[in-house]
Amino acid sequence: MNKALVLQSDFGISDGAVSAMHGVANSVDHDLKIFDLTHDIPPYDIWEASYRLWQTVTYWKDGTVFVSVVDPGVGSTRRSVAVQTGSGHYVITPDNGSLTHIARTEGIEAVREIDESVNRLPKSGESYTFHGRDIYAYTGARLASGVISFEGVGPELPVSSLVHLPVKEARMVDHSVEGMIDILDIRFGNLWTNISRDLFKTMDVPYGGAIEVEIRHDGRTIYRNVMTFGRSFADTHKGEPLVYINSLDNMAVAINQGSFAKAYGIRTGSNWVVIFRKMEE
């Protein structure tokens, strides 16, 4: 048995919330290995929670249990679920769209709704605002440690019933490639798109070549400029923009030693569209 539990939330680490989740998990099984994916998801940002799960999950051994708690609807009628992914991992989360990226890439094999009459921290029945501690960390630890099986989480649900966030698929349009800003490389402010290297390369733009980049938000052009397609940041001068291939083999946009996101107020999601156009020779 893997006995590994990975936690993600938008709680931050300035108070005791994350430590409380660790404590609950540890109380279930002292030998359980507990790790943190991140607790710096922007508050209520379900899209980023979904992306960070996808970015991370497959690098962990199959059987690992992930708990993701970014939950604007805590205390509402939204469901609490556990899923088994196509890559053999488990994710416990509110059913609010935080499984969108994994469903598209790894697939969801099975879904269970958490039975809170069984899988809830003892003596927490009157609390409805800290489900991350009372339900998700507790259930995740029970599953990861083998106290319960996946079937023991609760009743089965149709995979098709899961909530998904809207996604704009990358595609070729005439002589350009169009996609969306999937996520920000937070520390450096780079824009990571959902346009794959293979799709981009259908335009036959060589390294060092010029590419026009347009960014739209809700149909309005926010940015438009010609920049270099580079192998790395060394291919441009400080302060210059460039297009490059990121660590996930997708296309990204950056400013050398600057934050593209801050410079132009760029965010993420299906309403942030990026278009790459090959320059005419």
PDB file of N, CA and C in Angstrom, residues 168-180 193-205 211 229 245 249-251 274 276:
ATOM      1  N   LYS A 168     -11.590  26.000 -23.554  1.00  0.00           N
ATOM      2  CA  LYS A 168     -11.432  26.292 -24.980  1.00  0.00           C
ATOM      3  C   LYS A 168     -10.301  25.421 -25.515  1.00  0.00           C
ATOM      4  N   GLU A 169     -10.617  24.467 -26.355  1.00  0.00           N
ATOM      5  CA  GLU A 169      -9.610  23.565 -26.891  1.00  0.00           C
ATOM      6  C   GLU A 169      -8.718  24.313 -27.895  1.00  0.00           C
ATOM      7  N   ALA A 170      -7.428  23.999 -27.860  1.00  0.00           N
ATOM      8  CA  ALA A 170      -6.502  24.588 -28.829  1.00  0.00           C
ATOM      9  C   ALA A 170      -6.808  24.050 -30.226  1.00  0.00           C
ATOM     10  N   ARG A 171      -6.657  24.906 -31.247  1.00  0.00           N
ATOM     11  CA  ARG A 171      -6.992  24.491 -32.601  1.00  0.00           C
ATOM     12  C   ARG A 171      -6.253  25.355 -33.624  1.00  0.00           C
ATOM     13  N   MET A 172      -6.187  24.849 -34.832  1.00  0.00           N
ATOM     14  CA  MET A 172      -5.639  25.600 -35.961  1.00  0.00           C
ATOM     15  C   MET A 172      -6.775  26.369 -36.623  1.00  0.00           C
ATOM     16  N   VAL A 173      -6.584  27.659 -36.835  1.00  0.00           N
ATOM     17  CA  VAL A 173      -7.569  28.507 -37.503  1.00  0.00           C
ATOM     18  C   VAL A 173      -6.864  29.223 -38.651  1.00  0.00           C
ATOM     19  N   ASP A 174      -7.221  28.862 -39.892  1.00  0.00           N
ATOM     20  CA  ASP A 174      -6.535  29.401 -41.065  1.00  0.00           C
ATOM     21  C   ASP A 174      -5.032  29.147 -40.930  1.00  0.00           C
ATOM     22  N   HIS A 175      -4.226  30.213 -40.871  1.00  0.00           N
ATOM     23  CA  HIS A 175      -2.779  30.056 -40.765  1.00  0.00           C
ATOM     24  C   HIS A 175      -2.279  30.407 -39.364  1.00  0.00           C
ATOM     25  N   SER A 176      -3.160  30.355 -38.390  1.00  0.00           N
ATOM     26  CA  SER A 176      -2.784  30.666 -37.014  1.00  0.00           C
ATOM     27  C   SER A 176      -3.209  29.539 -36.080  1.00  0.00           C
ATOM     28  N   VAL A 177      -2.686  29.582 -34.859  1.00  0.00           N
ATOM     29  CA  VAL A 177      -3.051  28.611 -33.825  1.00  0.00           C
ATOM     30  C   VAL A 177      -3.674  29.371 -32.663  1.00  0.00           C
ATOM     31  N   GLU A 178      -4.787  28.850 -32.163  1.00  0.00           N
ATOM     32  CA  GLU A 178      -5.558  29.554 -31.137  1.00  0.00           C
ATOM     33  C   GLU A 178      -5.801  28.643 -29.942  1.00  0.00           C
ATOM     34  N   GLY A 179      -5.650  29.188 -28.756  1.00  0.00           N
ATOM     35  CA  GLY A 179      -5.907  28.429 -27.532  1.00  0.00           C
ATOM     36  C   GLY A 179      -6.264  29.381 -26.404  1.00  0.00           C
ATOM     37  N   MET A 180      -5.963  28.979 -25.172  1.00  0.00           N
ATOM     38  CA  MET A 180      -6.293  29.827 -24.030  1.00  0.00           C
ATOM     39  C   MET A 180      -5.104  29.900 -23.076  1.00  0.00           C
ATOM     40  N   THR A 193       0.074  28.373 -21.964  1.00  0.00           N
ATOM     41  CA  THR A 193      -1.119  28.136 -22.766  1.00  0.00           C
ATOM     42  C   THR A 193      -1.429  26.637 -22.844  1.00  0.00           C
ATOM     43  N   ASN A 194      -2.585  26.317 -23.414  1.00  0.00           N
ATOM     44  CA  ASN A 194      -2.935  24.906 -23.659  1.00  0.00           C
ATOM     45  C   ASN A 194      -2.599  24.497 -25.093  1.00  0.00           C
ATOM     46  N   ILE A 195      -1.789  25.304 -25.791  1.00  0.00           N
ATOM     47  CA  ILE A 195      -1.375  24.992 -27.157  1.00  0.00           C
ATOM     48  C   ILE A 195      -0.138  24.110 -27.104  1.00  0.00           C
ATOM     49  N   SER A 196      -0.241  22.916 -27.616  1.00  0.00           N
ATOM     50  CA  SER A 196       0.877  21.978 -27.562  1.00  0.00           C
ATOM     51  C   SER A 196       1.990  22.375 -28.523  1.00  0.00           C
ATOM     52  N   ARG A 197       3.179  21.892 -28.230  1.00  0.00           N
ATOM     53  CA  ARG A 197       4.315  22.118 -29.130  1.00  0.00           C
ATOM     54  C   ARG A 197       4.018  21.572 -30.523  1.00  0.00           C
ATOM     55  N   ASP A 198       3.420  20.388 -30.579  1.00  0.00           N
ATOM     56  CA  ASP A 198       3.142  19.774 -31.882  1.00  0.00           C
ATOM     57  C   ASP A 198       2.182  20.617 -32.708  1.00  0.00           C
ATOM     58  N   LEU A 199       1.137  21.163 -32.062  1.00  0.00           N
ATOM     59  CA  LEU A 199       0.191  21.997 -32.795  1.00  0.00           C
ATOM     60  C   LEU A 199       0.863  23.281 -33.261  1.00  0.00           C
ATOM     61  N   PHE A 200       1.638  23.888 -32.398  1.00  0.00           N
ATOM     62  CA  PHE A 200       2.341  25.118 -32.764  1.00  0.00           C
ATOM     63  C   PHE A 200       3.268  24.887 -33.957  1.00  0.00           C
ATOM     64  N   LYS A 201       3.941  23.749 -33.955  1.00  0.00           N
ATOM     65  CA  LYS A 201       4.940  23.494 -34.994  1.00  0.00           C
ATOM     66  C   LYS A 201       4.323  23.217 -36.362  1.00  0.00           C
ATOM     67  N   THR A 202       3.007  23.049 -36.430  1.00  0.00           N
ATOM     68  CA  THR A 202       2.366  22.921 -37.742  1.00  0.00           C
ATOM     69  C   THR A 202       2.486  24.218 -38.539  1.00  0.00           C
ATOM     70  N   MET A 203       2.768  25.328 -37.844  1.00  0.00           N
ATOM     71  CA  MET A 203       2.952  26.600 -38.544  1.00  0.00           C
ATOM     72  C   MET A 203       4.362  26.727 -39.120  1.00  0.00           C
ATOM     73  N   ASP A 204       5.249  25.805 -38.737  1.00  0.00           N
ATOM     74  CA  ASP A 204       6.614  25.772 -39.281  1.00  0.00           C
ATOM     75  C   ASP A 204       7.368  27.073 -38.999  1.00  0.00           C
ATOM     76  N   VAL A 205       7.329  27.506 -37.747  1.00  0.00           N
ATOM     77  CA  VAL A 205       8.100  28.673 -37.325  1.00  0.00           C
ATOM     78  C   VAL A 205       9.423  28.185 -36.739  1.00  0.00           C
ATOM     79  N   ILE A 211       7.022  35.685 -34.515  1.00  0.00           N
ATOM     80  CA  ILE A 211       5.643  35.207 -34.380  1.00  0.00           C
ATOM     81  C   ILE A 211       4.789  36.337 -33.802  1.00  0.00           C
ATOM     82  N   PHE A 229      10.377  33.451 -31.310  1.00  0.00           N
ATOM     83  CA  PHE A 229      10.191  32.087 -30.817  1.00  0.00           C
ATOM     84  C   PHE A 229      11.576  31.574 -30.428  1.00  0.00           C
ATOM     85  N   ILE A 245       8.761  26.973 -25.335  1.00  0.00           N
ATOM     86  CA  ILE A 245       8.102  25.723 -24.949  1.00  0.00           C
ATOM     87  C   ILE A 245       8.360  25.481 -23.474  1.00  0.00           C
ATOM     88  N   ASP A 249       5.607  20.860 -22.206  1.00  0.00           N
ATOM     89  CA  ASP A 249       5.623  20.712 -23.662  1.00  0.00           C
ATOM     90  C   ASP A 249       4.489  21.486 -24.324  1.00  0.00           C
ATOM     91  N   ASN A 250       4.074  22.564 -23.672  1.00  0.00           N
ATOM     92  CA  ASN A 250       3.100  23.481 -24.249  1.00  0.00           C
ATOM     93  C   ASN A 250       3.757  24.832 -24.488  1.00  0.00           C
ATOM     94  N   MET A 251       3.094  25.674 -25.249  1.00  0.00           N
ATOM     95  CA  MET A 251       3.648  26.981 -25.592  1.00  0.00           C
ATOM     96  C   MET A 251       3.392  27.988 -24.475  1.00  0.00           C
ATOM     97  N   VAL A 274      -5.448  33.164 -26.549  1.00  0.00           N
ATOM     98  CA  VAL A 274      -4.162  33.536 -27.126  1.00  0.00           C
ATOM     99  C   VAL A 274      -4.108  33.017 -28.561  1.00  0.00           C
ATOM    100  N   PHE A 276      -1.487  32.680 -31.956  1.00  0.00           N
ATOM    101  CA  PHE A 276      -0.159  32.772 -32.556  1.00  0.00           C
ATOM    102  C   PHE A 276      -0.320  32.811 -34.077  1.00  0.00           C
TER     103      PHE A 276
END
